[in-house]
C-alpha cells in the first residue's frame, strides 16, 4: 500500500469506524413559552471558569468558556466527520492539502474573517499561536500536542503550512478541536514569554467566534454579547449570553431541570436517582454523551512529603515510598469496588472500566479485566513487606506508616466515591485522609497554588479526562517521561503522576511514526495494556458527559471530540 492509500485508510479508521454518536437535545415541547428575555442565553457551570485562554487551563471548564469566543481551524462531530471553522476546506491527499509522505499539511483559510475587534484574521495568527504554545517560557498546557511539529508557516494571508518532524499519521491533531483554538497575534505578541499569563486577553479575549466577552469576574460570571464581526452574525439567535459559575452539580441540575431558571447546565456529575427525580419536573432533559471520559484515580510516583533544596515537593528526586512498588499499586487496584461505585453513584451515566483508553471503539482493549478482591489485596501487601508490626491498625514498613492523602475536587459523587475507596483501603490496613478542593482551584493550573491537580501535593488524586480527538496519540502521550509536570516547566505538562517507563515511551514513539492504521491501533492498545498491567493508573468509571438542556433550547449537538459549546452559534430558542 502506498503512502497516499495508507494515510487515507488511517483517516477512515479513525474518523468513521470508531466514534460513538452523542444524543442531540430534544426539541421544545409544544406549549412551552420562552421567558421574557428570550434573546438571552443562560448557562450554568458549577465548576467556575477562572481564565479564558484554553492554552493555560488544565480543566475543561475554562476551555468551555473560551470556546464561545475562540475557534480552531476545524473540529469533529460525533460521527468523526471534520467540521470546518476557520478553515475553508478539509486538507486531503487529493487536493494536495496532505503531503503524500505525511510530513506536512496545508490549510486553506476562509477569506474575510475578522477578530471581534475588527482586526483581520490571517494565517500569521495561526503561525503565531504555534510559537506561543510551544514557547517554554510561556509554559502552556497544550505544548505536548504540538511537539511533533517542526514549523508552522504562513504562505500568504489565507494559507498556512504545518511541517512535521517526521511522517505524521495524525496530522489533524493540531489546530483542531479542544486544543486547537487560535489566538490573535496582535493581542499576545507582547506577551510571548514568561509574562504570558499577564496578557489582558487571557480574561478579556478577542476571538473570531459568535460571541465576545463584555465582562468577566473570574470564578463568578461571564457576560458575552453577539459578535458584530462574526461571519454569520445575522444567524445568531441570542444577543446576550450569561455564563454563571459556582455552586454545585446538584443545584446546577435543579436550575435547568426543575426550576427552569437556566437554559443549559454543564457537567452534571450527580447521582442517577437525583437526576431522574429532577428531570421528572418537566422543565428540561438530561443529555448523556458517552465519549472518552474516564474517571480515574492516579498514583503519585513521587513523594509529596519530601522537598528539594529549592522547596519543590512531589519531585522526581524523591520516589514515592509506597507507590514505587508495583505490588502495592496492584493491591490498591484490587481493593477498588468499581461495580458499587458505578451502579450506586452513576447508574446509566457510568460503566465500570479498567481501560485508560475507551474511545474510539476500535482502540478499547479487550485484554484487560478488573477484580474486587480485598483478601488478595491484603496478601499482596503482606508479600511486599507492609504489615501492622505495632498493632495500631495501620500497616507499616521500615518505620513508615502506610497513611496516604487522597484528593479530588468538591462534588457529591466524587466525595461519595472517596468514602467508598477510603472504607475499602482501611479494611486492608491503609490509613486514608480525604481532601476535597474547590473545582475552580483544583483545575486552575495556577502554578502558584499547591492545590492544583498539576502540582499533585497528595498521594492519590481523582478526576476525569480522556482523548479530545479521534486519534488518542496526544492523550497517551500524557504518561511519557518528557511530559512530567515539575517546577522546571512551571507544572504546565500533563504527566501529573510523574510516571516514567522507557518501554511505554518506546511504544508511543513508534505509534507517532507509524502510518499503517492497524499497526497504530495495535500500538495504542499495547500502551493501554501496559499502563493497566503495571497498575500505573486506576480507571474507575467510563462516564458520560452529562448535560442539562432546557426544553426552551434546541440546536445542541454534543460530540466527544470538542467542548459542549463548540456549536453554540447554532443554538436556538424555538
Coordinates of C-alpha atoms in Angstrom, one line a residue:
X1 CA 0.0 0.0 0.0
X2 CA 1.5 3.4 -1.0
X3 CA 1.7 6.4 1.4
X4 CA -1.4 8.0 -0.1
X5 CA -3.5 5.0 0.4
X6 CA -2.1 4.4 3.9
X7 CA -2.9 7.9 5.1
X8 CA -6.4 7.7 3.6
X9 CA -7.1 4.4 5.2
X10 CA -5.9 5.6 8.6
X11 CA -8.2 8.6 8.5
X12 CA -11.1 6.4 7.5
X13 CA -10.4 4.1 10.5
X14 CA -10.1 7.0 13.0
X15 CA -12.9 9.2 11.8
X16 CA -15.5 6.7 10.8
X17 CA -15.4 3.3 12.4
X18 CA -14.5 4.2 16.0
X19 CA -16.7 7.1 17.0
X20 CA -19.7 7.0 19.3
X21 CA -22.6 9.2 18.5
X22 CA -23.8 11.6 21.1
X23 CA -27.5 12.4 21.6
X24 CA -28.9 15.7 20.4
X25 CA -31.1 17.7 22.7
X26 CA -34.8 17.2 22.5
X27 CA -37.0 19.7 20.6
X28 CA -39.0 22.0 22.7
X29 CA -42.3 20.7 23.9
X30 CA -45.4 22.3 22.4
X31 CA -46.9 25.0 24.6
X32 CA -43.7 25.8 26.5
X33 CA -43.3 29.6 26.4
X34 CA -39.9 31.3 26.2
X35 CA -39.1 33.6 29.1
X36 CA -39.3 37.4 28.7
X37 CA -35.6 37.6 27.9
X38 CA -35.8 35.2 25.0
X39 CA -32.7 36.7 23.4
X40 CA -30.5 35.9 26.5
X41 CA -28.9 32.5 26.7
X42 CA -28.2 31.5 30.3
X43 CA -25.5 28.9 31.0
X44 CA -24.6 27.4 34.5
X45 CA -21.2 25.9 35.1
X46 CA -20.8 24.8 38.7
X47 CA -17.1 24.5 38.0
X48 CA -16.5 28.2 37.6
X49 CA -14.1 29.4 34.8
X50 CA -11.1 31.4 36.1
X51 CA -9.2 32.1 32.8
X52 CA -10.3 32.5 29.2
X53 CA -7.2 31.3 27.5
X54 CA -7.6 27.5 26.9
X55 CA -3.8 27.0 26.5
X56 CA -3.4 27.9 30.2
X57 CA -6.1 25.6 31.6
X58 CA -5.9 22.1 32.8
X59 CA -9.7 21.8 33.2
X60 CA -12.5 21.7 30.6
X61 CA -14.4 24.5 32.5
X62 CA -12.1 27.3 31.2
X63 CA -11.9 25.8 27.7
X64 CA -15.7 25.6 27.6
X65 CA -16.0 29.3 28.3
X66 CA -13.2 30.1 25.9
X67 CA -14.8 28.1 23.1
X68 CA -17.7 30.6 22.9
X69 CA -15.3 33.2 21.5
X70 CA -12.2 31.4 20.2
X71 CA -12.2 28.9 17.4
X72 CA -9.9 26.2 15.9
X73 CA -9.3 25.6 12.2
X74 CA -11.7 22.7 12.4
X75 CA -13.2 20.1 14.7
X76 CA -15.0 16.7 14.6
X77 CA -18.7 15.9 15.1
X78 CA -19.9 12.8 17.0
X79 CA -19.5 10.7 13.9
X80 CA -15.9 11.7 13.4
X81 CA -16.6 14.0 10.4
X82 CA -14.5 17.0 10.1
X83 CA -16.4 20.3 10.7
X84 CA -14.7 23.5 9.4
X85 CA -14.5 26.7 11.4
X86 CA -11.6 28.9 10.3
X87 CA -10.5 26.6 7.5
X88 CA -12.1 26.9 4.1
X89 CA -11.7 23.2 3.1
X90 CA -10.6 19.9 4.6
X91 CA -7.0 19.0 3.6
X92 CA -6.8 15.7 1.7
X93 CA -4.3 13.8 -0.4
X94 CA -6.4 14.5 -3.5
X95 CA -6.5 18.3 -3.1
X96 CA -2.8 18.5 -2.1
X97 CA -3.5 19.6 1.4
X98 CA -1.9 16.5 2.9
X99 CA 1.5 15.6 1.5
X100 CA 2.0 12.1 0.1
X101 CA 4.8 11.4 2.6
X102 CA 2.8 12.5 5.6
X103 CA 5.3 15.2 6.6
X104 CA 3.2 18.3 6.1
X105 CA -0.4 19.6 5.8
X106 CA -1.5 22.8 4.2
X107 CA -4.7 24.5 5.3
X108 CA -6.7 27.0 3.2
X109 CA -8.4 29.6 5.5
X110 CA -11.7 31.3 5.0
X111 CA -11.4 34.8 3.5
X112 CA -12.8 37.9 5.1
X113 CA -12.8 36.7 8.7
X114 CA -12.0 39.4 11.3
X115 CA -11.4 39.2 15.0
X116 CA -14.1 40.6 17.3
X117 CA -12.2 44.0 17.5
X118 CA -12.3 44.3 13.7
X119 CA -8.6 43.3 13.0
X120 CA -8.3 40.9 10.0
X121 CA -7.6 37.3 10.8
X122 CA -4.8 35.8 8.8
X123 CA -2.6 32.8 8.6
X124 CA 0.0 34.7 10.6
X125 CA -2.2 34.4 13.6
X126 CA -2.1 30.6 13.3
X127 CA 1.7 30.6 13.0
X128 CA 2.0 32.9 16.0
X129 CA -0.3 30.7 18.1
X130 CA 2.1 27.8 17.4
X131 CA 5.1 29.8 18.6
X132 CA 3.1 30.9 21.7
X133 CA 2.0 27.4 22.6
X134 CA 5.5 25.8 22.3
X135 CA 7.5 28.6 23.9
X136 CA 8.8 27.0 27.1
X137 CA 8.8 30.4 28.8
X138 CA 5.1 30.8 28.2
X139 CA 4.5 27.2 29.6
X140 CA 1.2 26.4 28.1
X141 CA -0.6 23.2 29.0
X142 CA -1.0 22.1 25.3
X143 CA 2.6 22.2 24.2
X144 CA 2.9 18.4 24.2
X145 CA 0.3 18.1 21.4
X146 CA 2.5 20.3 19.2
X147 CA 5.8 18.6 19.9
X148 CA 5.8 16.7 16.6
X149 CA 5.5 20.0 14.7
X150 CA 8.8 21.2 13.0
X151 CA 7.4 24.6 11.8
X152 CA 4.2 26.5 11.0
X153 CA 4.5 29.0 8.2
X154 CA 2.0 31.5 6.8
X155 CA 2.5 31.1 3.0
X156 CA 0.1 34.0 2.4
X157 CA -2.8 35.6 4.3
X158 CA -5.1 32.6 3.8
X159 CA -2.7 29.7 3.6
X160 CA -0.8 28.1 6.4
X161 CA 1.6 25.1 6.1
X162 CA 2.4 22.8 9.0
X163 CA 5.5 20.7 8.7
X164 CA 6.2 17.8 11.0
X165 CA 9.5 16.5 12.2
X166 CA 8.7 13.1 10.7
X167 CA 5.8 11.5 8.8
X168 CA 2.7 12.1 11.0
X169 CA -0.4 9.9 10.5
X170 CA -2.3 12.2 12.9
X171 CA -1.7 15.5 11.1
X172 CA -5.2 16.6 12.1
X173 CA -4.4 16.7 15.8
X174 CA -3.0 20.2 15.8
X175 CA -5.2 23.4 15.4
X176 CA -8.4 21.3 15.7
X177 CA -10.9 20.7 18.5
X178 CA -10.3 21.5 22.2
X179 CA -6.6 22.1 22.0
X180 CA -6.6 23.9 18.6
X181 CA -8.1 27.3 19.4
X182 CA -6.3 30.1 17.6
X183 CA -5.1 33.3 19.4
X184 CA -4.8 36.8 17.9
X185 CA -1.2 37.8 17.4
X186 CA -1.9 41.4 17.9
X187 CA -3.2 40.7 21.4
X188 CA -0.4 38.4 22.5
X189 CA 2.7 39.5 20.7
X190 CA 3.9 41.4 23.7
X191 CA 3.2 38.5 26.0
X192 CA 5.0 35.7 24.2
X193 CA 7.3 34.9 27.1
X194 CA 7.4 34.5 30.9
X195 CA 4.7 37.2 31.1
X196 CA 2.3 35.1 29.1
X197 CA -0.2 34.8 31.9
X198 CA -0.3 38.6 32.3
X199 CA -1.9 39.2 28.9
X200 CA -5.2 41.1 29.3
X201 CA -6.7 38.9 26.6
X202 CA -6.4 35.9 29.0
X203 CA -9.5 37.4 30.7
X204 CA -10.9 39.6 28.0
X205 CA -10.4 37.6 24.9
X206 CA -10.6 38.8 21.3
X207 CA -11.9 36.0 19.1
X208 CA -13.4 35.0 15.8
X209 CA -16.4 33.1 17.3
X210 CA -20.0 34.0 17.5
X211 CA -20.0 35.9 20.9
X212 CA -17.5 38.3 22.5
X213 CA -16.8 38.9 26.2
X214 CA -18.0 42.2 27.7
X215 CA -17.2 41.4 31.3
X216 CA -15.6 38.6 33.3
X217 CA -15.4 38.1 37.0
X218 CA -13.1 35.0 37.4
X219 CA -14.8 32.3 39.4
X220 CA -18.2 34.0 39.1
X221 CA -19.9 35.5 35.9
X222 CA -19.0 36.0 32.3
X223 CA -21.2 38.2 30.1
X224 CA -21.0 37.8 26.3
X225 CA -22.7 39.7 23.5
X226 CA -23.2 38.8 19.9
X227 CA -20.0 39.4 18.0
X228 CA -21.0 42.0 15.3
X229 CA -17.9 41.0 13.3
X230 CA -18.8 37.3 13.2
X231 CA -19.1 35.9 9.7
X232 CA -22.7 34.7 10.3
X233 CA -23.8 37.4 12.8
X234 CA -27.3 37.6 11.3
X235 CA -28.0 34.0 12.1
X236 CA -27.3 34.2 15.8
X237 CA -30.3 33.6 18.0
X238 CA -29.1 35.4 21.1
X239 CA -27.9 38.9 21.7
X240 CA -26.5 38.1 25.1
X241 CA -25.0 35.1 26.8
X242 CA -24.6 34.8 30.6
X243 CA -22.4 32.1 32.0
X244 CA -22.7 31.8 35.7
X245 CA -20.1 29.9 37.6
X246 CA -20.1 28.3 41.1
X247 CA -22.4 26.3 43.3
X248 CA -22.5 22.6 43.0
X249 CA -23.6 20.0 40.4
X250 CA -26.9 19.2 42.1
X251 CA -28.0 22.8 42.2
X252 CA -27.0 23.3 38.6
X253 CA -29.1 20.3 37.6
X254 CA -32.1 21.7 39.6
X255 CA -31.8 25.1 37.9
X256 CA -32.3 23.7 34.4
X257 CA -34.4 20.5 35.0
X258 CA -36.7 21.6 37.8
X259 CA -37.0 25.4 38.2
X260 CA -36.2 26.3 34.6
X261 CA -34.0 29.2 35.6
X262 CA -31.3 28.5 33.1
X263 CA -31.1 27.1 29.6
X264 CA -28.1 24.8 29.9
X265 CA -26.1 23.2 32.7
X266 CA -22.7 21.6 32.1
X267 CA -21.0 18.5 33.6
X268 CA -23.9 17.2 35.8
X269 CA -21.9 14.7 37.9
X270 CA -24.9 13.9 40.0
X271 CA -26.2 10.6 41.3
X272 CA -28.6 9.0 38.8
X273 CA -31.5 8.8 41.2
X274 CA -31.4 12.6 41.8
X275 CA -31.1 13.4 38.1
X276 CA -34.2 11.2 37.4
X277 CA -36.2 13.0 40.2
X278 CA -35.2 16.4 38.9
X279 CA -35.9 15.5 35.3
X280 CA -39.4 14.5 36.2
X281 CA -40.3 18.2 36.8
X282 CA -40.5 18.6 33.1
X283 CA -38.5 21.8 32.6
X284 CA -35.6 20.1 30.8
X285 CA -33.9 16.9 29.9
X286 CA -30.7 15.1 30.7
X287 CA -28.5 14.5 27.7
X288 CA -25.8 11.9 28.2
X289 CA -22.9 11.7 25.7
X290 CA -20.6 8.7 26.1
X291 CA -17.3 9.6 24.7
X292 CA -13.8 9.2 26.0
X293 CA -14.2 10.4 29.6
X294 CA -12.8 8.1 32.3
X295 CA -13.0 8.8 36.0
X296 CA -9.7 7.6 37.3
X297 CA -7.5 7.5 40.4
X298 CA -3.9 8.2 39.7
X299 CA -0.9 7.4 41.9
X300 CA 1.8 10.0 42.7
X301 CA 5.0 8.2 41.8
X302 CA 6.9 10.9 43.8
X303 CA 6.9 11.7 47.5
X304 CA 4.6 14.7 48.3
X305 CA 6.1 14.9 51.8
X306 CA 9.7 15.5 50.9
X307 CA 11.1 18.7 49.4
X308 CA 14.1 19.5 47.3
X309 CA 16.6 22.2 48.4
X310 CA 14.5 24.6 46.2
X311 CA 11.4 23.6 48.1
X312 CA 9.8 21.5 45.4
X313 CA 7.6 18.7 46.7
X314 CA 6.4 15.8 44.6
X315 CA 9.8 16.0 42.9
X316 CA 11.3 13.2 40.7
X317 CA 14.3 13.4 43.1
X318 CA 12.2 11.5 45.7
X319 CA 10.3 8.4 44.6
X320 CA 7.1 7.6 46.5
X321 CA 7.9 5.3 49.5
X322 CA 4.9 3.1 48.7
X323 CA 3.7 3.5 45.2
X324 CA 7.1 2.9 43.6
X325 CA 6.4 -0.8 44.4
X326 CA 4.1 -2.3 41.7
X327 CA 2.8 -4.9 44.3
X328 CA 1.4 -2.0 46.4
X329 CA -0.3 -0.4 43.4
X330 CA -1.8 -3.7 42.4
X331 CA -3.1 -4.3 45.9
X332 CA -4.9 -0.9 45.9
X333 CA -6.3 -1.7 42.5
X334 CA -7.7 -4.9 43.8
X335 CA -9.3 -3.1 46.7
X336 CA -11.4 -0.7 44.5
X337 CA -15.0 -1.7 44.2
X338 CA -15.8 -0.4 40.7
X339 CA -19.1 -2.1 40.4
X340 CA -20.5 -0.4 43.5
X341 CA -19.2 3.0 42.5
X342 CA -20.7 2.7 39.0
X343 CA -24.0 1.2 40.0
X344 CA -24.9 3.2 43.1
X345 CA -23.4 6.6 42.1
X346 CA -23.5 6.8 38.3
X347 CA -26.3 4.4 37.2
X348 CA -26.9 4.7 33.4
X349 CA -24.4 7.6 33.1
X350 CA -21.4 5.4 34.0
X351 CA -19.9 2.0 33.4
X352 CA -17.1 0.3 35.4
X353 CA -13.9 0.1 33.4
X354 CA -10.3 -0.9 33.7
X355 CA -9.2 0.7 30.5
X356 CA -7.4 4.1 30.3
X357 CA -8.4 4.4 26.6
X358 CA -12.1 3.8 25.9
X359 CA -12.8 5.6 22.6
X360 CA -12.9 5.5 19.7
X361 CA -14.3 1.9 19.9
X362 CA -11.5 0.1 17.9
X363 CA -8.9 1.4 20.4
X364 CA -10.6 0.0 23.5
X365 CA -8.7 -3.0 24.7
X366 CA -10.4 -6.4 25.2
X367 CA -7.3 -7.7 27.0
X368 CA -7.9 -6.1 30.4
X369 CA -10.2 -7.0 33.3
X370 CA -10.7 -6.0 36.9
X371 CA -11.4 -7.8 40.2
X372 CA -12.6 -6.6 43.6
X373 CA -10.7 -8.9 45.9
X374 CA -9.7 -7.3 49.3
X375 CA -8.2 -10.6 50.5
X376 CA -5.9 -10.9 47.6
X377 CA -5.0 -7.2 48.1
X378 CA -4.1 -7.9 51.7
X379 CA -1.9 -10.8 50.7
X380 CA 0.0 -8.6 48.2
X381 CA 0.7 -6.0 50.8
X382 CA 2.0 -8.8 53.1
X383 CA 4.2 -10.0 50.4
X384 CA 5.5 -6.5 49.8
X385 CA 6.5 -6.2 53.4
X386 CA 3.8 -3.9 54.6
X387 CA 2.4 -5.3 57.8
X388 CA 1.0 -3.9 61.0
X389 CA 4.0 -4.5 63.2
X390 CA 2.9 -2.2 66.0
X391 CA -0.8 -3.3 66.1
X392 CA -2.1 0.2 65.6
X393 CA -4.4 -0.8 62.8
X394 CA -2.3 0.6 60.0
X395 CA 0.4 -1.3 58.1
X396 CA 4.0 -0.1 58.2
X397 CA 7.4 -0.9 56.8
X398 CA 10.8 0.3 57.9
X399 CA 9.3 2.8 60.3
X400 CA 7.0 4.3 57.6
X401 CA 3.3 4.2 58.4
X402 CA 1.0 3.3 55.4
X403 CA -1.0 6.5 55.6
X404 CA -2.0 8.4 52.4
X405 CA -3.8 11.6 51.4
X406 CA -6.5 11.1 48.7
X407 CA -7.6 14.3 47.0
X408 CA -10.2 15.4 44.4
X409 CA -12.5 18.3 43.5
X410 CA -15.6 19.1 45.5
X411 CA -18.5 17.2 44.1
X412 CA -21.1 14.9 45.8
X413 CA -20.4 11.9 43.6
X414 CA -16.6 12.3 44.0
X415 CA -16.9 12.7 47.7
X416 CA -19.0 9.5 48.0
X417 CA -16.5 7.7 45.7
X418 CA -13.8 8.8 48.1
X419 CA -15.7 7.4 51.0
X420 CA -16.1 4.0 49.3
X421 CA -12.4 3.9 48.5
X422 CA -11.4 5.0 52.0
X423 CA -13.5 2.3 53.6
X424 CA -12.0 -0.4 51.3
X425 CA -8.4 0.7 51.8
X426 CA -8.8 1.0 55.6
X427 CA -10.2 -2.6 55.7
X428 CA -6.8 -3.8 54.3
X429 CA -4.8 -1.6 56.7
X430 CA -4.1 1.6 54.8
X431 CA -4.9 4.8 56.6
X432 CA -6.6 7.4 54.3
X433 CA -7.1 11.1 54.8
X434 CA -9.6 12.6 52.3
X435 CA -9.1 16.1 50.8
X436 CA -11.6 18.0 48.8
X437 CA -10.6 21.0 46.8
X438 CA -12.9 23.6 45.1
X439 CA -13.0 22.8 41.4
X440 CA -12.1 26.3 40.4
X441 CA -8.8 25.8 42.2
X442 CA -8.2 22.1 41.5
X443 CA -8.5 22.6 37.7
X444 CA -7.0 26.1 37.5
X445 CA -3.4 25.2 36.5
X446 CA -2.3 28.1 38.6
X447 CA 1.5 27.5 39.2
X448 CA 1.3 29.5 42.5
X449 CA -1.2 27.1 44.0
X450 CA -0.2 23.8 45.7
X451 CA -3.8 22.6 45.4
X452 CA -4.0 22.0 41.6
X453 CA -4.0 18.6 40.0
X454 CA -0.8 19.7 38.2
X455 CA 1.1 20.2 41.4
X456 CA -0.4 17.0 42.9
X457 CA 0.6 17.5 46.5
X458 CA -1.1 14.3 47.7
X459 CA -0.6 10.5 47.3
X460 CA -3.7 9.8 45.3
X461 CA -6.0 12.0 43.3
X462 CA -9.1 11.5 41.2
X463 CA -10.6 13.3 38.2
X464 CA -11.9 12.6 34.7
X465 CA -10.5 13.2 31.3
X466 CA -9.9 11.5 28.0
X467 CA -8.7 12.0 24.5
X468 CA -10.2 15.1 23.0
X469 CA -9.6 13.9 19.4
X470 CA -10.4 10.7 17.5
X471 CA -6.7 10.0 17.4
X472 CA -5.6 9.1 21.0
X473 CA -1.9 9.8 20.4
X474 CA -1.6 13.0 22.5
X475 CA -3.8 11.5 25.2
X476 CA -1.4 8.6 25.7
X477 CA 1.5 11.0 25.5
X478 CA 0.5 12.2 28.9
X479 CA 2.2 9.2 30.5
X480 CA 5.5 9.7 28.8
X481 CA 8.6 10.7 30.7
X482 CA 9.0 14.1 28.9
X483 CA 5.5 15.1 30.0
X484 CA 6.2 15.0 33.7
X485 CA 4.9 18.1 35.4
X486 CA 7.5 19.7 37.6
X487 CA 8.8 23.1 38.8
X488 CA 11.3 23.2 35.9
X489 CA 8.3 23.5 33.4
X490 CA 6.1 25.5 35.8
X491 CA 4.0 22.4 36.3
X492 CA 2.5 23.0 32.8
X493 CA 2.9 19.5 31.4
X494 CA 0.3 16.8 31.8
X495 CA 2.0 13.8 33.4
X496 CA 0.8 14.6 36.9
X497 CA 1.6 11.1 38.1
X498 CA 5.3 11.6 37.3
X499 CA 5.3 8.0 35.9
X500 CA 8.3 7.2 33.7
X501 CA 8.7 3.9 31.9
X502 CA 11.1 3.7 28.8
X503 CA 9.0 0.8 27.5
X504 CA 5.9 2.9 27.3
X505 CA 7.8 5.8 25.8
X506 CA 9.2 3.5 23.1
X507 CA 5.7 2.3 22.2
X508 CA 4.5 5.9 22.0
X509 CA 7.4 7.0 19.7
X510 CA 6.7 4.0 17.5
X511 CA 3.0 4.9 17.2
X512 CA 3.8 8.5 16.5
X513 CA 5.8 7.5 13.4
X514 CA 3.6 4.6 12.1
X515 CA 1.4 5.3 9.1
X516 CA -0.3 1.9 9.0
X517 CA -3.7 2.3 10.8
X518 CA -3.8 -1.3 12.0
X519 CA -0.3 -1.0 13.4
X520 CA -1.2 2.2 15.2
X521 CA -4.4 0.6 16.7
X522 CA -2.3 -2.3 18.0
X523 CA 0.3 0.0 19.5
X524 CA -2.3 2.2 21.2
X525 CA -3.9 -1.0 22.8
X526 CA -0.4 -2.1 23.9
X527 CA 0.1 1.2 25.6
X528 CA -3.2 1.0 27.4
X529 CA -2.5 -2.6 28.5
X530 CA 1.0 -1.7 29.8
X531 CA -0.5 1.1 32.0
X532 CA -3.1 -1.3 33.3
X533 CA -0.8 -4.3 33.9
X534 CA 1.7 -2.1 35.7
X535 CA -1.2 -0.6 37.7
X536 CA 0.3 2.8 36.8
X537 CA -3.2 4.3 36.8
X538 CA -6.6 3.0 38.1
X539 CA -9.5 3.7 35.7
X540 CA -12.8 3.5 37.7
X541 CA -15.7 4.5 35.6
X542 CA -16.3 5.2 31.9
X543 CA -18.6 8.1 32.4
X544 CA -20.9 10.1 30.1
X545 CA -20.5 13.8 29.7
X546 CA -23.9 14.7 31.2
X547 CA -25.6 18.0 30.5
X548 CA -29.0 19.5 31.4
X549 CA -30.8 21.1 28.5
X550 CA -33.9 23.3 28.8
X551 CA -37.0 22.4 26.8
X552 CA -36.7 26.1 25.5
X553 CA -33.4 25.3 23.8
X554 CA -32.6 23.5 20.6
X555 CA -29.6 23.0 18.4
X556 CA -27.2 21.4 20.9
X557 CA -25.2 18.7 19.3
X558 CA -22.7 17.1 21.7
X559 CA -19.5 15.4 20.4
X560 CA -16.8 13.5 22.3
X561 CA -14.2 15.4 20.3
X562 CA -14.9 19.0 21.3
X563 CA -16.4 21.1 24.0
X564 CA -20.1 21.4 24.7
X565 CA -20.1 25.0 23.4
X566 CA -18.4 24.1 20.1
X567 CA -21.6 24.8 18.1
X568 CA -23.1 27.5 20.2
X569 CA -23.7 29.6 17.1
X570 CA -26.4 27.0 16.2
X571 CA -28.2 27.1 19.5
X572 CA -31.8 28.4 19.1
X573 CA -34.8 29.5 21.1
X574 CA -37.8 27.9 19.2

